[in-house]
Amino acid sequence: MIFRHITLDEQVTVCHEGETVLDAMLREGRDVPYSCRQGACQSCMMRSLEGMPPEDSQKGLKNVLCKQDYFLACLCFPSQDMVVALSHQADFFTEATVVSKVSLNQETLLLTIQCKDALDYYAGQFVNLKRSDGLMRSYSIANSKVHTHKLTFHIRRLAGGRFSEWVHQELNVGDILSVSDPQGLCFYLPDNQGQNMLLIGTGSGLAPLAGIIEEALEQGHTGQIHLYHGSREMDGLYWIDEMQALQQHYENFHYTPCVSRGDAPDGVATGRANDVAMATLPDLKGWRVFLCGHPDMVNQTKTQAYLNGASLKDIYSDAFHVASSSLE
Ligand code: FES
């Protein structure tokens, strides 16, 4: 068995073979930031002061960070002893003030924040929200990039979820949060405005899709845009009226709410959103597809969309938010 010694703040953590730096530190009770544990949110970023970080632990980091030996602790299987430091997170965060909290349904609220500095993001990306004690979680931006200072999020309350419970119960209008640089590759670019688009989301996975739709319509997207929003029961859906109003206003926008259990009222489809979408749109050749929600749904739907003719390069997905939520 090979052990590596990872020194942070003069305290040594023993990293076992096959274990990441993050896992080793959490096992030893070290207080280090993290969220997704899958290399997506970058909240576990550290800097190596001694010892080269493995190349795989720098996946997705900007070149400028790689060159300075930053790495993601959740992807780092160290090949030598290392001395590391937590990244200077203040460099990557901006301050934001809570502007409003509005209930979307029993378990989800719409959080709006006003950022001190303009954020340069693409509709569909996510940020890390951090409170003053360092606890942070990743949330998708739910609005288009027209509002460079104002961001909205759909925060679903998770039983035992420390961050989401705190947002629902304790965070008040006027409070301050830290907001990271925007991240993620599931976003809209207005490069092919005649392309048809299919968007499928479950639960609060509607958030990035709503931002993408708003952006596409504002940019004058001319292709057909089909949104399928699913939940187990009617209680889990929200923004039905808003999406129906959008559908009335834009001829090329089509909205189908779906429930997989119980009775569905008129205008709501019965079945899982991905199954309903794939049955209704059997030919996705040339389409752009966005998927957001539970990882199982996202993975299954990727395959379905591919089998229905969508090219893999045109399928964008964002599943980790749900995955990270379950780790709270
Ligand atoms: S990238 Fe490591 S915890 Fe998210």
PDB file of N, CA and C in Angstrom, residues 123-124 144 185-201 208-229 246-247 250-256 277-278 280-291 301 305 310-311 313-316:
ATOM      1  N   ALA A 123     -26.089  32.055 -20.392  1.00  0.00           N
ATOM      2  CA  ALA A 123     -27.327  31.498 -19.839  1.00  0.00           C
ATOM      3  C   ALA A 123     -27.203  29.985 -19.747  1.00  0.00           C
ATOM      4  N   GLY A 124     -27.471  29.441 -18.562  1.00  0.00           N
ATOM      5  CA  GLY A 124     -27.376  27.999 -18.352  1.00  0.00           C
ATOM      6  C   GLY A 124     -26.208  27.620 -17.451  1.00  0.00           C
ATOM      7  N   SER A 144     -31.479  35.099 -18.077  1.00  0.00           N
ATOM      8  CA  SER A 144     -30.615  35.314 -19.237  1.00  0.00           C
ATOM      9  C   SER A 144     -29.468  36.244 -18.856  1.00  0.00           C
ATOM     10  N   LEU A 185     -20.513  23.912 -18.735  1.00  0.00           N
ATOM     11  CA  LEU A 185     -20.490  23.899 -20.205  1.00  0.00           C
ATOM     12  C   LEU A 185     -21.869  23.704 -20.815  1.00  0.00           C
ATOM     13  N   CYS A 186     -22.910  23.701 -19.978  1.00  0.00           N
ATOM     14  CA  CYS A 186     -24.270  23.533 -20.483  1.00  0.00           C
ATOM     15  C   CYS A 186     -24.885  24.924 -20.631  1.00  0.00           C
ATOM     16  N   PHE A 187     -24.647  25.571 -21.757  1.00  0.00           N
ATOM     17  CA  PHE A 187     -25.162  26.931 -21.927  1.00  0.00           C
ATOM     18  C   PHE A 187     -25.527  27.198 -23.376  1.00  0.00           C
ATOM     19  N   TYR A 188     -26.272  28.299 -23.588  1.00  0.00           N
ATOM     20  CA  TYR A 188     -26.760  28.655 -24.921  1.00  0.00           C
ATOM     21  C   TYR A 188     -25.833  29.664 -25.580  1.00  0.00           C
ATOM     22  N   LEU A 189     -25.501  29.390 -26.845  1.00  0.00           N
ATOM     23  CA  LEU A 189     -24.787  30.364 -27.673  1.00  0.00           C
ATOM     24  C   LEU A 189     -25.652  30.645 -28.899  1.00  0.00           C
ATOM     25  N   PRO A 190     -25.780  31.909 -29.281  1.00  0.00           N
ATOM     26  CA  PRO A 190     -26.674  32.236 -30.404  1.00  0.00           C
ATOM     27  C   PRO A 190     -25.986  32.037 -31.749  1.00  0.00           C
ATOM     28  N   ASP A 191     -25.305  30.903 -31.907  1.00  0.00           N
ATOM     29  CA  ASP A 191     -24.503  30.720 -33.123  1.00  0.00           C
ATOM     30  C   ASP A 191     -25.280  30.074 -34.269  1.00  0.00           C
ATOM     31  N   ASN A 192     -26.383  29.420 -33.973  1.00  0.00           N
ATOM     32  CA  ASN A 192     -27.162  28.775 -35.030  1.00  0.00           C
ATOM     33  C   ASN A 192     -28.636  28.970 -34.677  1.00  0.00           C
ATOM     34  N   GLN A 193     -29.147  30.164 -34.984  1.00  0.00           N
ATOM     35  CA  GLN A 193     -30.451  30.540 -34.434  1.00  0.00           C
ATOM     36  C   GLN A 193     -31.625  29.828 -35.088  1.00  0.00           C
ATOM     37  N   GLY A 194     -31.385  29.149 -36.209  1.00  0.00           N
ATOM     38  CA  GLY A 194     -32.476  28.419 -36.849  1.00  0.00           C
ATOM     39  C   GLY A 194     -32.576  26.984 -36.346  1.00  0.00           C
ATOM     40  N   GLN A 195     -31.652  26.584 -35.488  1.00  0.00           N
ATOM     41  CA  GLN A 195     -31.618  25.187 -35.020  1.00  0.00           C
ATOM     42  C   GLN A 195     -32.768  24.925 -34.022  1.00  0.00           C
ATOM     43  N   ASN A 196     -33.460  23.817 -34.204  1.00  0.00           N
ATOM     44  CA  ASN A 196     -34.500  23.454 -33.235  1.00  0.00           C
ATOM     45  C   ASN A 196     -33.846  23.045 -31.921  1.00  0.00           C
ATOM     46  N   MET A 197     -34.544  23.328 -30.825  1.00  0.00           N
ATOM     47  CA  MET A 197     -33.957  23.016 -29.517  1.00  0.00           C
ATOM     48  C   MET A 197     -34.976  22.259 -28.663  1.00  0.00           C
ATOM     49  N   LEU A 198     -34.481  21.242 -27.988  1.00  0.00           N
ATOM     50  CA  LEU A 198     -35.291  20.480 -27.029  1.00  0.00           C
ATOM     51  C   LEU A 198     -34.662  20.647 -25.656  1.00  0.00           C
ATOM     52  N   LEU A 199     -35.486  21.037 -24.676  1.00  0.00           N
ATOM     53  CA  LEU A 199     -34.989  21.202 -23.314  1.00  0.00           C
ATOM     54  C   LEU A 199     -35.832  20.345 -22.381  1.00  0.00           C
ATOM     55  N   ILE A 200     -35.171  19.492 -21.604  1.00  0.00           N
ATOM     56  CA  ILE A 200     -35.891  18.613 -20.677  1.00  0.00           C
ATOM     57  C   ILE A 200     -35.297  18.808 -19.285  1.00  0.00           C
ATOM     58  N   GLY A 201     -36.164  19.115 -18.326  1.00  0.00           N
ATOM     59  CA  GLY A 201     -35.680  19.306 -16.960  1.00  0.00           C
ATOM     60  C   GLY A 201     -36.660  18.717 -15.973  1.00  0.00           C
ATOM     61  N   PRO A 208     -31.751  26.367 -15.095  1.00  0.00           N
ATOM     62  CA  PRO A 208     -30.877  26.744 -16.217  1.00  0.00           C
ATOM     63  C   PRO A 208     -31.618  26.764 -17.547  1.00  0.00           C
ATOM     64  N   LEU A 209     -32.637  25.884 -17.663  1.00  0.00           N
ATOM     65  CA  LEU A 209     -33.391  25.836 -18.917  1.00  0.00           C
ATOM     66  C   LEU A 209     -34.192  27.123 -19.101  1.00  0.00           C
ATOM     67  N   ALA A 210     -34.738  27.654 -17.994  1.00  0.00           N
ATOM     68  CA  ALA A 210     -35.483  28.911 -18.076  1.00  0.00           C
ATOM     69  C   ALA A 210     -34.556  30.034 -18.532  1.00  0.00           C
ATOM     70  N   GLY A 211     -33.323  30.023 -18.008  1.00  0.00           N
ATOM     71  CA  GLY A 211     -32.342  31.045 -18.419  1.00  0.00           C
ATOM     72  C   GLY A 211     -32.007  30.914 -19.897  1.00  0.00           C
ATOM     73  N   ILE A 212     -31.841  29.682 -20.346  1.00  0.00           N
ATOM     74  CA  ILE A 212     -31.505  29.433 -21.759  1.00  0.00           C
ATOM     75  C   ILE A 212     -32.644  29.877 -22.670  1.00  0.00           C
ATOM     76  N   ILE A 213     -33.879  29.551 -22.277  1.00  0.00           N
ATOM     77  CA  ILE A 213     -35.046  29.929 -23.100  1.00  0.00           C
ATOM     78  C   ILE A 213     -35.172  31.448 -23.169  1.00  0.00           C
ATOM     79  N   GLU A 214     -35.030  32.098 -22.019  1.00  0.00           N
ATOM     80  CA  GLU A 214     -35.120  33.563 -21.990  1.00  0.00           C
ATOM     81  C   GLU A 214     -34.063  34.176 -22.906  1.00  0.00           C
ATOM     82  N   GLU A 215     -32.863  33.641 -22.808  1.00  0.00           N
ATOM     83  CA  GLU A 215     -31.754  34.152 -23.624  1.00  0.00           C
ATOM     84  C   GLU A 215     -32.029  33.934 -25.118  1.00  0.00           C
ATOM     85  N   ALA A 216     -32.451  32.710 -25.455  1.00  0.00           N
ATOM     86  CA  ALA A 216     -32.674  32.379 -26.867  1.00  0.00           C
ATOM     87  C   ALA A 216     -33.774  33.259 -27.457  1.00  0.00           C
ATOM     88  N   LEU A 217     -34.862  33.452 -26.710  1.00  0.00           N
ATOM     89  CA  LEU A 217     -35.959  34.274 -27.226  1.00  0.00           C
ATOM     90  C   LEU A 217     -35.531  35.739 -27.340  1.00  0.00           C
ATOM     91  N   GLU A 218     -34.769  36.201 -26.354  1.00  0.00           N
ATOM     92  CA  GLU A 218     -34.284  37.589 -26.425  1.00  0.00           C
ATOM     93  C   GLU A 218     -33.336  37.787 -27.607  1.00  0.00           C
ATOM     94  N   GLN A 219     -32.582  36.741 -27.922  1.00  0.00           N
ATOM     95  CA  GLN A 219     -31.609  36.826 -29.018  1.00  0.00           C
ATOM     96  C   GLN A 219     -32.275  36.627 -30.389  1.00  0.00           C
ATOM     97  N   GLY A 220     -33.584  36.334 -30.391  1.00  0.00           N
ATOM     98  CA  GLY A 220     -34.306  36.165 -31.655  1.00  0.00           C
ATOM     99  C   GLY A 220     -34.110  34.809 -32.283  1.00  0.00           C
ATOM    100  N   HIS A 221     -33.958  33.783 -31.442  1.00  0.00           N
ATOM    101  CA  HIS A 221     -33.816  32.416 -31.963  1.00  0.00           C
ATOM    102  C   HIS A 221     -35.050  32.080 -32.814  1.00  0.00           C
ATOM    103  N   THR A 222     -34.834  31.572 -34.013  1.00  0.00           N
ATOM    104  CA  THR A 222     -35.968  31.320 -34.910  1.00  0.00           C
ATOM    105  C   THR A 222     -36.364  29.843 -34.981  1.00  0.00           C
ATOM    106  N   GLY A 223     -35.469  28.937 -34.563  1.00  0.00           N
ATOM    107  CA  GLY A 223     -35.810  27.512 -34.554  1.00  0.00           C
ATOM    108  C   GLY A 223     -36.897  27.246 -33.517  1.00  0.00           C
ATOM    109  N   GLN A 224     -37.499  26.070 -33.603  1.00  0.00           N
ATOM    110  CA  GLN A 224     -38.523  25.690 -32.628  1.00  0.00           C
ATOM    111  C   GLN A 224     -37.853  25.372 -31.284  1.00  0.00           C
ATOM    112  N   ILE A 225     -38.497  25.785 -30.209  1.00  0.00           N
ATOM    113  CA  ILE A 225     -37.939  25.553 -28.859  1.00  0.00           C
ATOM    114  C   ILE A 225     -38.990  24.778 -28.058  1.00  0.00           C
ATOM    115  N   HIS A 226     -38.664  23.537 -27.689  1.00  0.00           N
ATOM    116  CA  HIS A 226     -39.627  22.693 -26.952  1.00  0.00           C
ATOM    117  C   HIS A 226     -39.109  22.453 -25.540  1.00  0.00           C
ATOM    118  N   LEU A 227     -39.909  22.837 -24.561  1.00  0.00           N
ATOM    119  CA  LEU A 227     -39.547  22.604 -23.160  1.00  0.00           C
ATOM    120  C   LEU A 227     -40.470  21.548 -22.550  1.00  0.00           C
ATOM    121  N   TYR A 228     -39.879  20.524 -21.927  1.00  0.00           N
ATOM    122  CA  TYR A 228     -40.618  19.520 -21.160  1.00  0.00           C
ATOM    123  C   TYR A 228     -40.132  19.610 -19.712  1.00  0.00           C
ATOM    124  N   HIS A 229     -41.034  19.986 -18.816  1.00  0.00           N
ATOM    125  CA  HIS A 229     -40.663  20.086 -17.391  1.00  0.00           C
ATOM    126  C   HIS A 229     -41.422  19.011 -16.629  1.00  0.00           C
ATOM    127  N   LEU A 246     -45.605  32.569 -21.957  1.00  0.00           N
ATOM    128  CA  LEU A 246     -44.497  32.697 -22.915  1.00  0.00           C
ATOM    129  C   LEU A 246     -44.857  31.994 -24.225  1.00  0.00           C
ATOM    130  N   GLN A 247     -45.522  30.851 -24.074  1.00  0.00           N
ATOM    131  CA  GLN A 247     -45.939  30.072 -25.234  1.00  0.00           C
ATOM    132  C   GLN A 247     -46.948  30.856 -26.091  1.00  0.00           C
ATOM    133  N   TYR A 250     -44.730  33.707 -27.935  1.00  0.00           N
ATOM    134  CA  TYR A 250     -43.733  33.313 -28.947  1.00  0.00           C
ATOM    135  C   TYR A 250     -44.220  32.072 -29.689  1.00  0.00           C
ATOM    136  N   GLU A 251     -44.419  32.226 -30.990  1.00  0.00           N
ATOM    137  CA  GLU A 251     -44.932  31.111 -31.795  1.00  0.00           C
ATOM    138  C   GLU A 251     -44.016  29.900 -31.795  1.00  0.00           C
ATOM    139  N   ASN A 252     -42.721  30.133 -31.668  1.00  0.00           N
ATOM    140  CA  ASN A 252     -41.775  29.008 -31.769  1.00  0.00           C
ATOM    141  C   ASN A 252     -41.446  28.382 -30.418  1.00  0.00           C
ATOM    142  N   PHE A 253     -42.130  28.816 -29.344  1.00  0.00           N
ATOM    143  CA  PHE A 253     -41.878  28.207 -28.032  1.00  0.00           C
ATOM    144  C   PHE A 253     -43.037  27.304 -27.640  1.00  0.00           C
ATOM    145  N   HIS A 254     -42.729  26.077 -27.259  1.00  0.00           N
ATOM    146  CA  HIS A 254     -43.748  25.075 -26.919  1.00  0.00           C
ATOM    147  C   HIS A 254     -43.412  24.482 -25.556  1.00  0.00           C
ATOM    148  N   TYR A 255     -44.423  24.424 -24.714  1.00  0.00           N
ATOM    149  CA  TYR A 255     -44.190  24.027 -23.320  1.00  0.00           C
ATOM    150  C   TYR A 255     -45.083  22.848 -22.946  1.00  0.00           C
ATOM    151  N   THR A 256     -44.489  21.802 -22.383  1.00  0.00           N
ATOM    152  CA  THR A 256     -45.274  20.653 -21.923  1.00  0.00           C
ATOM    153  C   THR A 256     -44.878  20.295 -20.489  1.00  0.00           C
ATOM    154  N   ALA A 277     -41.225  13.461 -24.089  1.00  0.00           N
ATOM    155  CA  ALA A 277     -40.521  14.228 -25.133  1.00  0.00           C
ATOM    156  C   ALA A 277     -40.054  13.318 -26.267  1.00  0.00           C
ATOM    157  N   MET A 278     -39.471  12.186 -25.906  1.00  0.00           N
ATOM    158  CA  MET A 278     -38.908  11.311 -26.935  1.00  0.00           C
ATOM    159  C   MET A 278     -40.004  10.672 -27.797  1.00  0.00           C
ATOM    160  N   THR A 280     -42.854  12.148 -28.426  1.00  0.00           N
ATOM    161  CA  THR A 280     -43.461  13.211 -29.244  1.00  0.00           C
ATOM    162  C   THR A 280     -42.516  13.675 -30.345  1.00  0.00           C
ATOM    163  N   LEU A 281     -41.221  13.608 -30.069  1.00  0.00           N
ATOM    164  CA  LEU A 281     -40.227  14.109 -31.032  1.00  0.00           C
ATOM    165  C   LEU A 281     -39.280  12.965 -31.412  1.00  0.00           C
ATOM    166  N   PRO A 282     -39.735  12.065 -32.260  1.00  0.00           N
ATOM    167  CA  PRO A 282     -38.910  10.885 -32.560  1.00  0.00           C
ATOM    168  C   PRO A 282     -37.717  11.180 -33.465  1.00  0.00           C
ATOM    169  N   ASP A 283     -37.729  12.328 -34.146  1.00  0.00           N
ATOM    170  CA  ASP A 283     -36.610  12.639 -35.046  1.00  0.00           C
ATOM    171  C   ASP A 283     -35.891  13.909 -34.583  1.00  0.00           C
ATOM    172  N   LEU A 284     -34.748  13.727 -33.919  1.00  0.00           N
ATOM    173  CA  LEU A 284     -34.011  14.872 -33.369  1.00  0.00           C
ATOM    174  C   LEU A 284     -32.755  15.193 -34.186  1.00  0.00           C
ATOM    175  N   LYS A 285     -32.716  14.713 -35.401  1.00  0.00           N
ATOM    176  CA  LYS A 285     -31.541  14.978 -36.248  1.00  0.00           C
ATOM    177  C   LYS A 285     -31.390  16.496 -36.430  1.00  0.00           C
ATOM    178  N   GLY A 286     -30.219  17.010 -36.105  1.00  0.00           N
ATOM    179  CA  GLY A 286     -29.963  18.438 -36.273  1.00  0.00           C
ATOM    180  C   GLY A 286     -30.425  19.298 -35.101  1.00  0.00           C
ATOM    181  N   TRP A 287     -31.002  18.689 -34.080  1.00  0.00           N
ATOM    182  CA  TRP A 287     -31.509  19.454 -32.932  1.00  0.00           C
ATOM    183  C   TRP A 287     -30.388  19.692 -31.913  1.00  0.00           C
ATOM    184  N   ARG A 288     -30.574  20.763 -31.120  1.00  0.00           N
ATOM    185  CA  ARG A 288     -29.725  20.992 -29.949  1.00  0.00           C
ATOM    186  C   ARG A 288     -30.538  20.565 -28.733  1.00  0.00           C
ATOM    187  N   VAL A 289     -29.932  19.795 -27.846  1.00  0.00           N
ATOM    188  CA  VAL A 289     -30.679  19.220 -26.717  1.00  0.00           C
ATOM    189  C   VAL A 289     -30.028  19.649 -25.403  1.00  0.00           C
ATOM    190  N   PHE A 290     -30.842  20.137 -24.474  1.00  0.00           N
ATOM    191  CA  PHE A 290     -30.352  20.513 -23.139  1.00  0.00           C
ATOM    192  C   PHE A 290     -31.078  19.661 -22.107  1.00  0.00           C
ATOM    193  N   LEU A 291     -30.319  19.055 -21.202  1.00  0.00           N
ATOM    194  CA  LEU A 291     -30.898  18.180 -20.187  1.00  0.00           C
ATOM    195  C   LEU A 291     -30.439  18.620 -18.804  1.00  0.00           C
ATOM    196  N   THR A 301     -31.600   9.944 -20.880  1.00  0.00           N
ATOM    197  CA  THR A 301     -32.129  10.771 -21.958  1.00  0.00           C
ATOM    198  C   THR A 301     -31.065  11.088 -23.007  1.00  0.00           C
ATOM    199  N   ALA A 305     -31.882  10.552 -26.765  1.00  0.00           N
ATOM    200  CA  ALA A 305     -31.780  11.641 -27.741  1.00  0.00           C
ATOM    201  C   ALA A 305     -30.846  11.228 -28.886  1.00  0.00           C
ATOM    202  N   ALA A 310     -30.122  12.850 -32.474  1.00  0.00           N
ATOM    203  CA  ALA A 310     -29.328  14.028 -32.087  1.00  0.00           C
ATOM    204  C   ALA A 310     -27.842  13.664 -32.090  1.00  0.00           C
ATOM    205  N   SER A 311     -27.033  14.610 -32.522  1.00  0.00           N
ATOM    206  CA  SER A 311     -25.588  14.373 -32.507  1.00  0.00           C
ATOM    207  C   SER A 311     -25.070  14.590 -31.082  1.00  0.00           C
ATOM    208  N   LYS A 313     -22.468  15.926 -30.029  1.00  0.00           N
ATOM    209  CA  LYS A 313     -21.893  17.259 -29.806  1.00  0.00           C
ATOM    210  C   LYS A 313     -22.984  18.314 -29.592  1.00  0.00           C
ATOM    211  N   ASP A 314     -24.223  17.961 -29.910  1.00  0.00           N
ATOM    212  CA  ASP A 314     -25.338  18.901 -29.717  1.00  0.00           C
ATOM    213  C   ASP A 314     -26.152  18.608 -28.461  1.00  0.00           C
ATOM    214  N   ILE A 315     -25.658  17.682 -27.637  1.00  0.00           N
ATOM    215  CA  ILE A 315     -26.378  17.363 -26.399  1.00  0.00           C
ATOM    216  C   ILE A 315     -25.612  17.965 -25.222  1.00  0.00           C
ATOM    217  N   TYR A 316     -26.260  18.861 -24.513  1.00  0.00           N
ATOM    218  CA  TYR A 316     -25.642  19.545 -23.373  1.00  0.00           C
ATOM    219  C   TYR A 316     -26.379  19.103 -22.113  1.00  0.00           C
TER     220      TYR A 316
END
